[in-house]
Each structure stands twice: as C-alpha cells, then as structure tokens.
Amino acid sequence: MSSLTVDELDMKPFKGLNMFFPSYSFSLIVAPSNSGKTILMKILSGLIFTESKVRVNRTYIENIKSEELNKKVQVLLDISSFIFQKETVSLELSSLLDELGYDKTRQNKLMKEIISTFSLQDIIKKDPNQLNYYLKLKVLLARIFLINPEIVLLDDITKDLLKEERKEIIKILKQYNNTGTTIIMSSSNFEDAIFLPNSRIYVLYHGDLLLSGSLQDIAKEDSLISKVGLKLPFMADLSVKLMYYGLLDHIELDKEKLVDILWK
Amino acid sequence: MEIKFSRVFGLGLTNASFTIPSGTICGLSGEGSRAACDIITSFLPQKGSVFLGDTKKLVKDKKKLEKQVVFIKKRFENEFGIDQIYSYFCYYIKYYQIKVNHIHEKIRGAMKIVGLDEKLLDKSFSSLSCSELKLVQLALHFLLNPNIIILEEPFLSFDEKEKKKVLLLLERLTDKLNKTVIILSDDSEVLLQTTSYLVLFSNGHVVVEGNTLDVYFNNEKLEESKIELPEIVSFIKLVKERKNVKLMPRKDIKDMIKDIYRITT
C-alpha cells in the first residue's frame, strides 16, 4: 500500500508546506472555509500540477502515468455538482465493473459486497442523480472503492451530513482503511475527529499547517483553534476547560468516565 | 408575525397543533417539520387551520400572503441562470414585481442589511465563499420584506465565525424588525445554540413545543421519541442519572464548567 508525501510546497496559499501520510493511515485535515483544503486535495491527487513536491511512495506524482495514477489514487471533490451517467445506481456500478475488466462472476461478487457495505439495497434501482446528498455520497464512495485504490482523498464530504450519517460514512471508511487503503479526509467540522480517535489530525489555516497530532494533543491548543474559527468536539472542549480549572489532568473523551472522575 | 397551526392534517402531518411566537428564532425539527414548512409557504390543501398573524391562510388570500413568507433553501439555486450578482438582483426585482424607487439603492440596502460589501455585487456567484453565498441568498429574499423567514439548515458547511455572522443577522431581524425566523434543522446542537423556541416532530406528530431550554432539559417525551439531544444536555442528564447531581440547564459549556467547579470544590 502507499504513502503520500508533500515536500516544501510553495504554491498559493501554501508556503513551504510539509506533510506525510503514511501507508495504512487515516488522516484528517481540519480547516475553516477558504483555507486551501480543496486546493490541497487537488495537488495531492495530481489534478493541480506540481513539480517535485508530491510523492506517492518514492515517486513524484507527475512521473506516474495517468492511467496508473487513476488506479492508485482516487479523489472525491464537489459531490453536489457530480452528474451520474447511468439511469440507475445498479447500472452505474456495473458499468464501472465492466470498464475495470472483471468477469461476470467477479462482478456479481463485488456488486453484492459493495451493496452490502454501503447499504444500497433500497436505492439500487433508483436514478442516482435524484438522490439526496447522503445517498449520492454513498454511491460515489462505492464507485471509488470498486476501483480499489491505494490512496483515497476526500474533500469535505461530511459537510452536508447529519451526525449519524457522518458516523456511518466514517465507519465504512475505517473498514476500508483497516484493509490497507490510505485515507486522507479534509473537513471543516472538528466533530469528525470524534469518530477517528486514532487518526492523525492536521489543522490548516489559510495555507499554513498550524497543528498536527492526535486529538488529545491538538485539543490543548483550544484557544488557537477557536481563533481560527474552528470548534473542538464537545468532550475534547469540556476536558480542556476542566483542565484549566484543575479538575482534570488529561483529555477524556468518554462521557461516563469523565463523570466518574469528577464525582469520585 | 405569529404562526398558528390548529389540528392540521396533510402532507404527512397528523393533528398538528402548535404556535410559533412572533419575533422569535424558532426551530422546527423531526419528521413532519418539513411538511409544516411546506404548508406555511404553500397553499396546498390540508385539513385544519393555519393562521399567519390574524389571517387564516386561505387560497383566496394567496396574493396577500405569498410575499409574507420566504423559504430559503439549504443551497442557493440560480433560478435565472444569471451569474453576475448585480444583474441577478435586478432581474429578481423585476421577476417578483418588487416595487422600488431606486433599484440600486434597494440592492445596496439589502447587501447592507446582511453585512456584505456592495463590491461583491460586481462578482459572480461562483466566486463567493459558502457564507457569502448564504448572505447574498438572504439579501435577495429580504427584498421581498417578508414577515416570516424559513431557513433550511442555514449553518451547514459553515465554520464557527461564519455561523456567528449569520446568527447575529437573524437575531437583528427578530429583535429589531420583529420578523419571525424559522430554522428547519435536524441538528440538535444548532437548534440549542440558535433558537429560543422549538417545535419537535416525530412521525408527523408534534411531540413537544416550547422554550428551547425547557424542551431539551425538562421533557421526558424526547427520550420516548428517541429525539437526539445536544451533547451538553446529554452530559448534564448523565451527571444526574449517574451521580444524582443536578446541574443547571445550560447552553454554554463555560457556564456549565463554572457550575461543576462550584459543586466539586
């Protein structure tokens, strides 16, 4: 599986940006609006050309042939403007499997798996262009994971989702991450970090990498996070503030444990 | 303008009765909330009575009541296919037959109300950020000078600063201009932070209505209907269940922490 490296990226809005996403990792890039999340995703995927700045493993991205890059790295950008070409979800997925050259037996197996993983049973015969954002997202993710890429880049995909929907989508992404896909997700909502307790988080602001680390590490910089227009997840925010009052000595994300600590 | 539903059936609503006070930011949430908004904005047939202010909503009063209510969708839809913002405003005024003395002044005024620089008028919609686009969307609808403004998930994809900007505007509309603002959302965190009155639905029925804090903190019906509670509410309830310690109902985490500090030290 593959890692992704950014070396001294000097392209507006970034100045000397360095980032490393190891193989098998699930990283979260959190940033307020207009901080360069989408541009970064386009750079990481090769959609915006750079020279000697982005590497997939040891190879610079501009040196990877587009067909090979397409198989290795998949990116999901603006979902709301995406137009599906086929009349049903089923046709959309099966036509992709045809393009990938799978035989019918393998196609049936993969279709069954993907429908089950993404719970697409109820919408399989529906027009994907008529689906709401959440269901459209599921179909788009299903397409991506049928390709079985090594790296998946997701740009602010949870922004229009409700809490339970975000939780479900991230749970599915974690399943793929566990089987070896490197996932890099950008978000303007810090709450997504709650569903990724073991992930490395990067906080971007107007092109600058402000913070990186686990949620527990980053949460300690709550005033900086607030200054840039972000809001920590509730339990992280509560823990940090309780630490200021001397009532807690670490970030506790579990509600029941925190209550037990406060009222021994 | 107060909104009153009395035993309304239709569009998935069952015997819905509730009153939204005038000049408030009211949240509508749950299965049936969208139907309630559709009934407020349209003249679709339903059983029961709907009052906007003192006027019962009847088809014969359509022309009079239509411009009293605006529904601002989650995402801006370019109705006219015009990309330049100023031109779009001009066409909007013409299309909706909005009476103006000086069109430029009217447009500038609308932009000023929402706190946007009029220089944005020369730009295209595609060049705007999420919050700028939402504020332009609001400015357009304000040209109609409605009494009731319904916003569908207005804070989605906003960061905290942008949320505050939009919320301040909504508060100005209710406090200073006595507009009734309805936030249609299923996000309990947003509803707790932004509304003073709530109507919660489940399966087309009104489960509870009232002051937002009262609804979330003092209502057992919410658990029965499996309505999601905001995190701070869940935490305060957990403290009561687990340790029998009663914390004050709070919206703000800082206020809750001061309460915790007072009790534990």
Coordinates of C-alpha atoms in Angstrom, one line a residue:
Chain A
M1 CA 0.0 0.0 0.0
S2 CA 1.0 3.6 -0.4
S3 CA 2.1 6.7 1.4
L4 CA 1.8 10.3 0.3
T5 CA 4.4 13.0 1.0
V6 CA 4.3 16.7 0.4
D7 CA 7.8 18.4 0.3
E8 CA 8.1 22.1 0.8
L9 CA 5.1 23.0 -1.2
D10 CA 5.2 26.7 -2.3
M11 CA 2.1 27.4 -4.2
K12 CA -0.6 29.8 -3.2
P13 CA -1.9 29.6 -0.4
F14 CA 0.8 27.3 0.8
K15 CA 4.3 28.3 1.9
G16 CA 6.8 25.6 2.4
L17 CA 4.1 23.1 3.4
N18 CA 5.4 19.7 4.5
M19 CA 3.1 16.8 5.2
F20 CA 3.5 13.0 5.4
F21 CA 0.6 10.5 5.2
P22 CA 2.0 7.0 6.0
S23 CA 0.7 3.9 4.3
Y24 CA -2.4 2.4 6.0
S25 CA -3.1 5.7 7.8
F26 CA -6.4 7.5 8.1
S27 CA -5.6 11.2 8.4
L28 CA -8.0 14.1 9.0
I29 CA -7.2 17.6 7.7
V30 CA -9.4 20.1 9.6
A31 CA -9.6 23.7 8.4
P32 CA -12.1 26.5 8.2
S33 CA -13.5 27.7 4.9
N34 CA -11.1 29.2 2.4
S35 CA -8.1 27.6 4.0
G36 CA -7.0 25.7 0.9
K37 CA -8.5 22.2 1.7
T38 CA -9.8 21.7 -1.9
I39 CA -6.6 23.1 -3.5
L40 CA -4.5 20.7 -1.3
M41 CA -6.7 17.7 -2.3
K42 CA -6.3 18.7 -6.0
I43 CA -2.5 19.0 -5.5
L44 CA -2.3 15.6 -3.7
S45 CA -4.2 13.9 -6.4
G46 CA -2.2 15.4 -9.2
L47 CA -5.2 17.4 -10.6
I48 CA -3.1 20.6 -10.0
F49 CA 0.3 20.1 -11.4
T50 CA 3.3 20.4 -9.2
E51 CA 7.0 19.6 -9.8
S52 CA 8.9 17.6 -7.3
K53 CA 6.5 18.4 -4.5
V54 CA 4.2 15.4 -4.0
R55 CA 5.4 11.8 -3.9
V56 CA 3.4 8.6 -3.9
N57 CA 5.8 6.4 -2.0
R58 CA 9.1 7.5 -3.6
T59 CA 7.8 8.5 -7.0
Y60 CA 6.9 12.1 -7.8
I61 CA 3.3 12.3 -8.8
E62 CA 4.0 14.0 -12.1
N63 CA 6.1 10.9 -13.1
I64 CA 3.3 8.5 -12.7
K65 CA 1.3 7.8 -15.8
S66 CA -2.3 9.0 -15.6
E67 CA -3.8 5.5 -16.0
E68 CA -1.7 4.1 -13.2
L69 CA -2.3 7.2 -11.0
N70 CA -6.0 6.8 -11.5
K71 CA -5.8 3.3 -10.2
K72 CA -3.6 4.2 -7.3
V73 CA -5.1 7.5 -6.2
Q74 CA -8.8 8.4 -6.2
V75 CA -10.2 11.8 -5.1
L76 CA -13.7 12.9 -4.3
L77 CA -14.3 16.7 -4.6
D78 CA -17.5 18.5 -5.1
I79 CA -20.3 15.9 -4.8
S80 CA -23.3 18.2 -5.3
S81 CA -22.3 19.1 -8.9
F82 CA -21.4 15.5 -9.9
I83 CA -23.6 14.1 -12.6
F84 CA -24.0 10.4 -13.0
Q85 CA -24.1 9.0 -16.5
K86 CA -26.4 6.0 -15.9
E87 CA -30.1 5.8 -15.1
T88 CA -29.8 3.6 -12.1
V89 CA -27.3 3.0 -9.2
S90 CA -27.0 -0.6 -10.3
L91 CA -26.1 0.4 -13.9
E92 CA -23.7 3.0 -12.6
L93 CA -21.8 0.4 -10.6
S94 CA -22.0 -2.5 -13.1
S95 CA -20.8 -0.3 -16.0
L96 CA -17.7 0.6 -13.9
L97 CA -17.0 -3.0 -13.2
D98 CA -17.2 -3.7 -17.0
E99 CA -14.7 -0.9 -17.6
L100 CA -12.4 -2.4 -15.0
G101 CA -12.4 -5.7 -17.0
Y102 CA -13.9 -8.0 -14.4
D103 CA -15.6 -11.2 -15.5
K104 CA -19.3 -11.7 -14.6
T105 CA -18.7 -14.0 -11.7
R106 CA -16.3 -11.5 -10.1
Q107 CA -18.6 -8.6 -11.0
N108 CA -21.5 -10.3 -9.2
K109 CA -19.4 -10.9 -6.1
L110 CA -18.1 -7.3 -6.0
M111 CA -21.6 -5.9 -6.6
K112 CA -23.0 -7.9 -3.7
E113 CA -20.2 -6.8 -1.4
I114 CA -20.4 -3.2 -2.2
I115 CA -24.2 -3.0 -2.0
S116 CA -24.0 -4.7 1.4
T117 CA -21.1 -2.5 2.7
F118 CA -22.8 0.8 1.7
S119 CA -26.4 -0.4 2.3
L120 CA -27.5 0.4 -1.2
Q121 CA -30.3 -2.2 -1.4
D122 CA -33.1 0.3 -1.2
I123 CA -31.7 2.6 -3.9
I124 CA -30.2 0.1 -6.3
K125 CA -32.8 0.7 -9.0
K126 CA -33.1 4.5 -8.4
D127 CA -31.7 7.3 -10.5
P128 CA -28.5 8.4 -8.8
N129 CA -29.0 12.0 -9.9
Q130 CA -32.2 12.2 -8.0
L131 CA -30.8 11.0 -4.7
N132 CA -30.1 13.3 -1.8
Y133 CA -26.6 14.3 -0.8
Y134 CA -26.0 11.5 1.7
L135 CA -27.1 8.7 -0.7
K136 CA -25.3 10.3 -3.6
L137 CA -22.1 10.3 -1.5
K138 CA -22.6 6.6 -0.7
V139 CA -22.8 5.8 -4.4
L140 CA -19.8 7.8 -5.2
L141 CA -17.8 6.2 -2.5
A142 CA -19.0 2.8 -3.7
R143 CA -17.6 3.6 -7.1
I144 CA -14.3 4.7 -5.7
F145 CA -13.8 1.5 -3.6
L146 CA -14.8 -0.7 -6.5
I147 CA -11.7 0.6 -8.2
N148 CA -9.7 -0.5 -5.1
P149 CA -7.3 2.4 -5.0
E150 CA -4.3 2.5 -2.6
I151 CA -5.0 6.1 -1.6
V152 CA -8.3 7.9 -1.3
L153 CA -8.6 11.6 -0.9
L154 CA -11.9 13.0 0.3
D155 CA -12.6 16.7 0.3
D156 CA -15.1 17.9 2.9
I157 CA -17.5 15.1 2.2
T158 CA -19.2 15.3 5.6
K159 CA -20.2 18.9 5.4
D160 CA -23.8 18.4 4.5
L161 CA -24.3 15.3 6.6
L162 CA -26.1 14.9 9.9
K163 CA -24.2 13.4 12.8
E164 CA -25.5 9.8 12.4
E165 CA -24.8 10.0 8.7
R166 CA -21.2 11.2 9.3
K167 CA -20.7 8.4 11.8
E168 CA -21.9 5.8 9.4
I169 CA -19.8 7.1 6.5
I170 CA -16.6 7.3 8.6
K171 CA -17.3 3.8 10.0
I172 CA -17.4 2.4 6.4
L173 CA -14.2 4.3 5.5
K174 CA -12.5 2.9 8.5
Q175 CA -13.3 -0.6 7.3
Y176 CA -11.5 0.1 4.1
N177 CA -8.6 1.7 5.9
N178 CA -8.3 -1.5 8.0
T179 CA -7.9 -3.5 4.8
G180 CA -5.0 -1.3 3.7
T181 CA -6.3 1.8 1.9
T182 CA -4.6 5.1 2.9
I183 CA -7.3 7.7 3.5
I184 CA -6.9 11.4 3.7
M185 CA -10.1 13.3 4.5
S186 CA -10.5 17.1 4.8
S187 CA -13.2 18.6 6.9
S188 CA -14.4 21.9 8.3
N189 CA -16.0 20.1 11.2
F190 CA -13.8 19.1 14.0
E191 CA -16.6 16.7 15.3
D192 CA -15.4 14.2 12.7
A193 CA -12.4 13.7 14.8
I194 CA -14.5 12.0 17.5
F195 CA -15.1 9.1 15.1
L196 CA -11.4 8.8 14.3
P197 CA -9.8 8.6 17.8
N198 CA -6.6 7.0 16.5
S199 CA -6.1 9.3 13.5
R200 CA -3.5 11.9 13.0
I201 CA -5.2 15.4 12.7
Y202 CA -3.8 18.3 10.7
V203 CA -5.1 21.8 11.3
L204 CA -4.7 24.1 8.3
Y205 CA -5.4 27.8 8.3
H206 CA -5.0 29.9 5.1
G207 CA -2.4 27.5 3.8
D208 CA -0.4 27.2 6.9
L209 CA -0.1 23.9 8.9
L210 CA -0.9 25.2 12.4
L211 CA -1.1 22.0 14.3
S212 CA -0.7 18.2 13.9
G213 CA -1.1 15.3 16.2
S214 CA -3.7 13.2 17.9
L215 CA -7.0 14.9 19.1
Q216 CA -5.7 14.8 22.6
D217 CA -2.5 16.7 21.6
I218 CA -4.4 19.3 19.5
A219 CA -7.2 19.9 21.9
K220 CA -4.7 21.5 24.3
E221 CA -4.4 24.4 21.8
D222 CA -8.1 25.2 22.1
S223 CA -7.6 29.0 22.1
L224 CA -5.7 28.8 18.8
I225 CA -8.3 26.5 17.4
S226 CA -11.1 28.9 18.4
K227 CA -9.2 31.9 17.0
V228 CA -9.2 30.3 13.5
G229 CA -12.9 29.7 13.6
L230 CA -13.0 26.0 14.5
K231 CA -14.7 24.4 17.4
L232 CA -13.4 21.4 19.3
P233 CA -15.7 18.4 19.7
F234 CA -17.7 18.7 22.9
M235 CA -15.9 16.2 25.1
A236 CA -12.4 17.5 24.0
D237 CA -13.5 21.1 24.6
L238 CA -15.0 20.1 28.0
S239 CA -11.9 18.2 29.1
V240 CA -9.6 21.1 28.1
K241 CA -11.7 23.6 30.0
L242 CA -11.8 21.3 33.1
M243 CA -8.1 21.1 32.9
Y244 CA -7.8 24.9 33.2
Y245 CA -9.9 24.7 36.4
G246 CA -7.6 21.9 37.7
L247 CA -10.5 19.4 37.8
L248 CA -8.9 17.1 35.2
D249 CA -5.4 16.2 34.2
H250 CA -5.9 14.7 30.8
I251 CA -8.3 14.8 27.8
E252 CA -11.1 12.3 28.5
L253 CA -13.4 11.6 25.5
D254 CA -15.7 9.1 27.3
K255 CA -18.6 10.8 29.0
E256 CA -19.2 8.2 31.7
K257 CA -15.5 8.0 32.6
L258 CA -15.4 11.8 32.9
V259 CA -18.4 11.9 35.2
D260 CA -16.9 9.2 37.4
I261 CA -13.6 11.2 37.6
L262 CA -15.3 14.4 38.5
W263 CA -17.5 12.9 41.1
K264 CA -15.4 10.1 42.6
Chain B
M1 CA -45.9 37.6 12.9
E2 CA -47.2 34.6 14.9
I3 CA -47.9 31.3 13.1
K4 CA -50.6 29.0 14.5
F5 CA -51.4 25.5 13.4
S6 CA -54.7 24.1 14.6
R7 CA -55.4 20.4 14.1
V8 CA -53.7 20.2 10.7
F9 CA -53.7 17.0 8.7
G10 CA -52.0 16.6 5.4
L11 CA -48.6 16.2 3.7
G12 CA -47.7 13.6 6.4
L13 CA -48.8 15.7 9.4
T14 CA -51.3 14.2 11.8
N15 CA -53.3 16.5 14.0
A16 CA -50.5 19.1 14.3
S17 CA -51.3 22.0 16.6
F18 CA -48.6 24.4 17.7
T19 CA -47.9 28.2 17.8
I20 CA -44.7 29.9 16.8
P21 CA -44.5 33.2 18.7
S22 CA -43.9 36.4 16.7
G23 CA -40.4 37.8 16.6
T24 CA -38.5 34.7 17.7
I25 CA -36.0 32.4 16.2
C26 CA -37.9 29.1 16.3
G27 CA -36.5 25.7 15.4
L28 CA -38.6 23.1 13.7
S29 CA -37.2 19.6 13.7
G30 CA -38.0 16.0 13.1
E31 CA -40.3 14.0 10.8
G32 CA -43.0 16.4 9.9
S33 CA -41.1 19.6 10.2
R34 CA -40.5 19.9 6.5
A35 CA -44.2 19.3 5.9
A36 CA -45.1 22.1 8.3
C37 CA -42.8 24.5 6.4
D38 CA -44.3 23.4 3.1
I39 CA -47.8 24.1 4.5
I40 CA -46.7 27.6 5.8
T41 CA -45.2 28.5 2.4
S42 CA -47.7 27.0 0.0
F43 CA -51.4 26.8 -0.5
L44 CA -51.6 23.1 -0.8
P45 CA -54.8 21.6 0.5
Q46 CA -54.9 20.3 4.0
K47 CA -57.4 19.8 6.9
G48 CA -57.3 22.1 9.8
S49 CA -56.4 25.8 10.1
V50 CA -53.2 27.7 9.7
F51 CA -53.1 31.3 10.8
L52 CA -50.4 33.8 9.8
G53 CA -50.8 36.6 12.3
D54 CA -54.5 37.2 12.4
T55 CA -55.2 36.0 8.9
K56 CA -56.4 32.4 8.3
K57 CA -54.5 31.0 5.4
L58 CA -56.9 30.6 2.6
V59 CA -56.4 30.2 -1.2
K60 CA -58.3 33.5 -1.8
D61 CA -55.7 35.4 0.2
K62 CA -52.8 33.8 -1.8
K63 CA -51.6 37.1 -3.3
K64 CA -51.7 38.9 0.0
L65 CA -49.9 36.2 2.0
E66 CA -47.4 34.9 -0.6
K67 CA -44.9 37.6 -0.1
Q68 CA -45.2 37.5 3.7
V69 CA -43.3 34.2 3.8
V70 CA -40.0 33.2 2.2
F71 CA -38.3 29.8 2.2
I72 CA -34.6 29.9 1.9
K73 CA -33.3 26.6 0.8
K74 CA -30.2 24.9 2.0
R75 CA -28.3 25.6 -1.2
F76 CA -28.6 28.6 -3.4
E77 CA -30.3 27.8 -6.7
N78 CA -29.6 30.1 -9.6
E79 CA -33.3 30.5 -10.7
F80 CA -32.5 32.7 -13.7
G81 CA -29.1 31.4 -14.9
I82 CA -27.5 34.8 -14.4
D83 CA -24.0 34.6 -12.9
Q84 CA -23.3 38.2 -12.1
I85 CA -24.7 39.2 -8.8
Y86 CA -25.9 42.7 -9.5
S87 CA -27.7 41.6 -12.7
Y88 CA -29.3 38.8 -10.8
F89 CA -30.6 41.2 -8.2
C90 CA -32.1 43.4 -10.9
Y91 CA -33.8 40.5 -12.6
Y92 CA -35.1 39.2 -9.3
I93 CA -36.7 42.6 -8.5
K94 CA -38.3 42.6 -12.0
Y95 CA -39.5 39.0 -11.8
Y96 CA -41.1 39.3 -8.4
Q97 CA -42.5 42.7 -9.3
I98 CA -41.0 44.3 -6.2
K99 CA -41.8 48.0 -6.1
V100 CA -38.7 50.1 -5.8
N101 CA -38.0 53.8 -6.2
H102 CA -34.3 53.5 -6.9
I103 CA -33.2 50.0 -7.8
H104 CA -29.5 50.5 -7.0
E105 CA -30.3 51.9 -3.6
K106 CA -32.6 49.0 -2.9
I107 CA -29.9 46.5 -3.8
R108 CA -27.3 48.3 -1.8
G109 CA -29.6 48.4 1.2
A110 CA -30.2 44.6 1.0
M111 CA -26.5 44.0 1.0
K112 CA -26.0 46.3 3.9
I113 CA -28.6 44.5 6.0
V114 CA -26.7 41.3 5.6
G115 CA -23.4 43.0 6.3
L116 CA -21.9 42.4 2.8
D117 CA -19.7 44.8 0.9
E118 CA -21.5 46.2 -2.1
K119 CA -18.3 45.5 -4.1
L120 CA -19.4 41.8 -4.2
L121 CA -22.2 42.9 -6.5
D122 CA -19.8 43.0 -9.4
K123 CA -18.7 39.4 -8.8
S124 CA -20.2 36.2 -9.9
F125 CA -21.9 33.7 -7.6
S126 CA -19.3 31.1 -8.3
S127 CA -16.6 33.3 -6.8
L128 CA -18.3 33.5 -3.4
S129 CA -17.4 31.6 -0.3
C130 CA -20.2 29.5 1.4
S131 CA -21.1 32.1 3.9
E132 CA -21.0 35.0 1.4
L133 CA -23.4 33.0 -0.9
K134 CA -25.7 32.3 2.0
L135 CA -25.8 36.0 3.0
V136 CA -26.4 37.0 -0.7
Q137 CA -29.2 34.5 -0.7
L138 CA -30.7 36.1 2.4
A139 CA -30.3 39.6 0.9
L140 CA -32.2 38.5 -2.2
H141 CA -35.1 37.2 -0.1
F142 CA -35.1 40.3 2.1
L143 CA -36.0 42.4 -1.0
L144 CA -39.5 40.9 -0.6
N145 CA -39.6 42.2 3.0
P146 CA -41.2 39.1 4.4
N147 CA -42.5 38.8 7.9
I148 CA -41.7 35.1 8.1
I149 CA -38.3 33.7 7.1
I150 CA -37.8 30.0 6.9
L151 CA -34.2 28.8 6.6
E152 CA -33.4 25.2 5.7
E153 CA -30.3 24.0 7.5
P154 CA -28.7 27.5 7.3
F155 CA -25.4 26.7 9.0
L156 CA -24.3 23.6 7.1
S157 CA -20.7 23.8 6.0
F158 CA -20.1 27.0 7.9
D159 CA -17.2 27.4 10.3
E160 CA -17.8 29.0 13.7
K161 CA -17.1 32.6 12.7
E162 CA -19.4 32.3 9.7
K163 CA -22.1 30.8 11.8
K164 CA -21.9 33.7 14.3
K165 CA -22.2 36.2 11.4
V166 CA -25.4 34.6 10.1
L167 CA -26.8 34.2 13.6
L168 CA -26.2 37.8 14.5
L169 CA -28.1 38.8 11.4
L170 CA -31.0 36.5 12.3
E171 CA -31.1 38.0 15.8
R172 CA -31.2 41.5 14.4
L173 CA -34.2 40.5 12.3
T174 CA -36.1 39.2 15.2
D175 CA -35.1 41.7 17.9
K176 CA -35.1 44.9 15.8
L177 CA -37.5 44.2 13.0
N178 CA -39.8 41.7 14.7
K179 CA -39.5 39.1 11.9
T180 CA -40.3 35.5 12.7
V181 CA -37.4 33.3 11.8
I182 CA -37.8 29.5 11.5
I183 CA -34.8 27.3 11.4
L184 CA -35.6 23.9 9.8
S185 CA -32.9 21.6 11.0
D186 CA -32.3 18.1 12.4
D187 CA -29.1 19.2 14.1
S188 CA -29.8 19.5 17.8
E189 CA -26.6 21.4 18.5
V190 CA -27.6 24.1 16.1
L191 CA -31.1 24.2 17.5
L192 CA -29.9 24.6 21.0
Q193 CA -27.4 27.4 20.2
T194 CA -29.5 29.4 17.8
T195 CA -33.2 29.1 18.8
S196 CA -35.3 30.4 21.6
Y197 CA -38.4 28.4 20.8
L198 CA -38.7 24.8 19.5
V199 CA -41.3 22.6 17.9
L200 CA -40.2 19.0 17.7
F201 CA -42.0 16.4 15.5
S202 CA -41.9 12.7 15.3
N203 CA -43.8 10.7 12.6
G204 CA -45.8 13.7 11.6
H205 CA -47.0 14.4 15.2
V206 CA -45.9 17.3 17.4
V207 CA -44.0 15.8 20.3
V208 CA -43.3 18.9 22.2
E209 CA -43.1 22.7 21.8
G210 CA -41.8 25.4 24.0
N211 CA -38.8 27.4 25.1
T212 CA -35.7 25.6 23.8
L213 CA -34.0 25.0 27.1
D214 CA -37.2 23.7 28.6
V215 CA -37.8 21.4 25.7
Y216 CA -34.4 19.8 25.9
F217 CA -34.0 19.7 29.6
N218 CA -37.4 19.1 31.1
N219 CA -39.1 16.8 28.8
E220 CA -39.3 13.0 29.1
K221 CA -41.2 12.7 25.8
L222 CA -37.9 13.3 24.0
E223 CA -36.4 10.0 25.2
E224 CA -39.6 8.1 24.3
S225 CA -39.5 9.6 20.8
K226 CA -35.7 8.9 20.5
I227 CA -35.0 12.5 19.6
E228 CA -31.3 13.3 19.7
L229 CA -30.2 15.6 22.4
P230 CA -27.4 18.2 22.2
E231 CA -24.2 17.0 23.8
I232 CA -24.3 19.4 26.7
V233 CA -27.8 18.3 27.5
S234 CA -26.8 14.6 27.4
F235 CA -23.9 15.3 29.7
I236 CA -26.0 17.2 32.3
K237 CA -28.6 14.4 32.3
L238 CA -25.9 11.8 32.6
V239 CA -24.5 13.6 35.7
K240 CA -28.0 13.5 37.3
E241 CA -28.5 9.8 36.4
R242 CA -25.1 8.6 37.4
K243 CA -24.3 10.8 40.4
N244 CA -27.6 12.3 41.3
V245 CA -26.1 15.8 41.0
K246 CA -28.3 18.4 39.4
L247 CA -26.5 20.9 37.2
M248 CA -28.3 23.9 35.9
P249 CA -29.6 23.7 32.3
R250 CA -27.0 25.5 30.2
K251 CA -26.4 26.2 26.6
D252 CA -22.8 27.3 27.0
I253 CA -20.1 24.9 28.1
K254 CA -18.2 27.6 30.0
D255 CA -21.3 28.3 32.2
M256 CA -21.6 24.5 32.9
I257 CA -18.0 24.3 33.9
K258 CA -18.3 27.1 36.4
D259 CA -21.3 25.1 37.9
I260 CA -19.2 21.9 38.0
Y261 CA -16.3 23.8 39.7
R262 CA -18.6 25.3 42.3
I263 CA -20.1 21.9 43.2
T264 CA -16.9 19.8 43.1
T265 CA -14.6 22.2 45.1

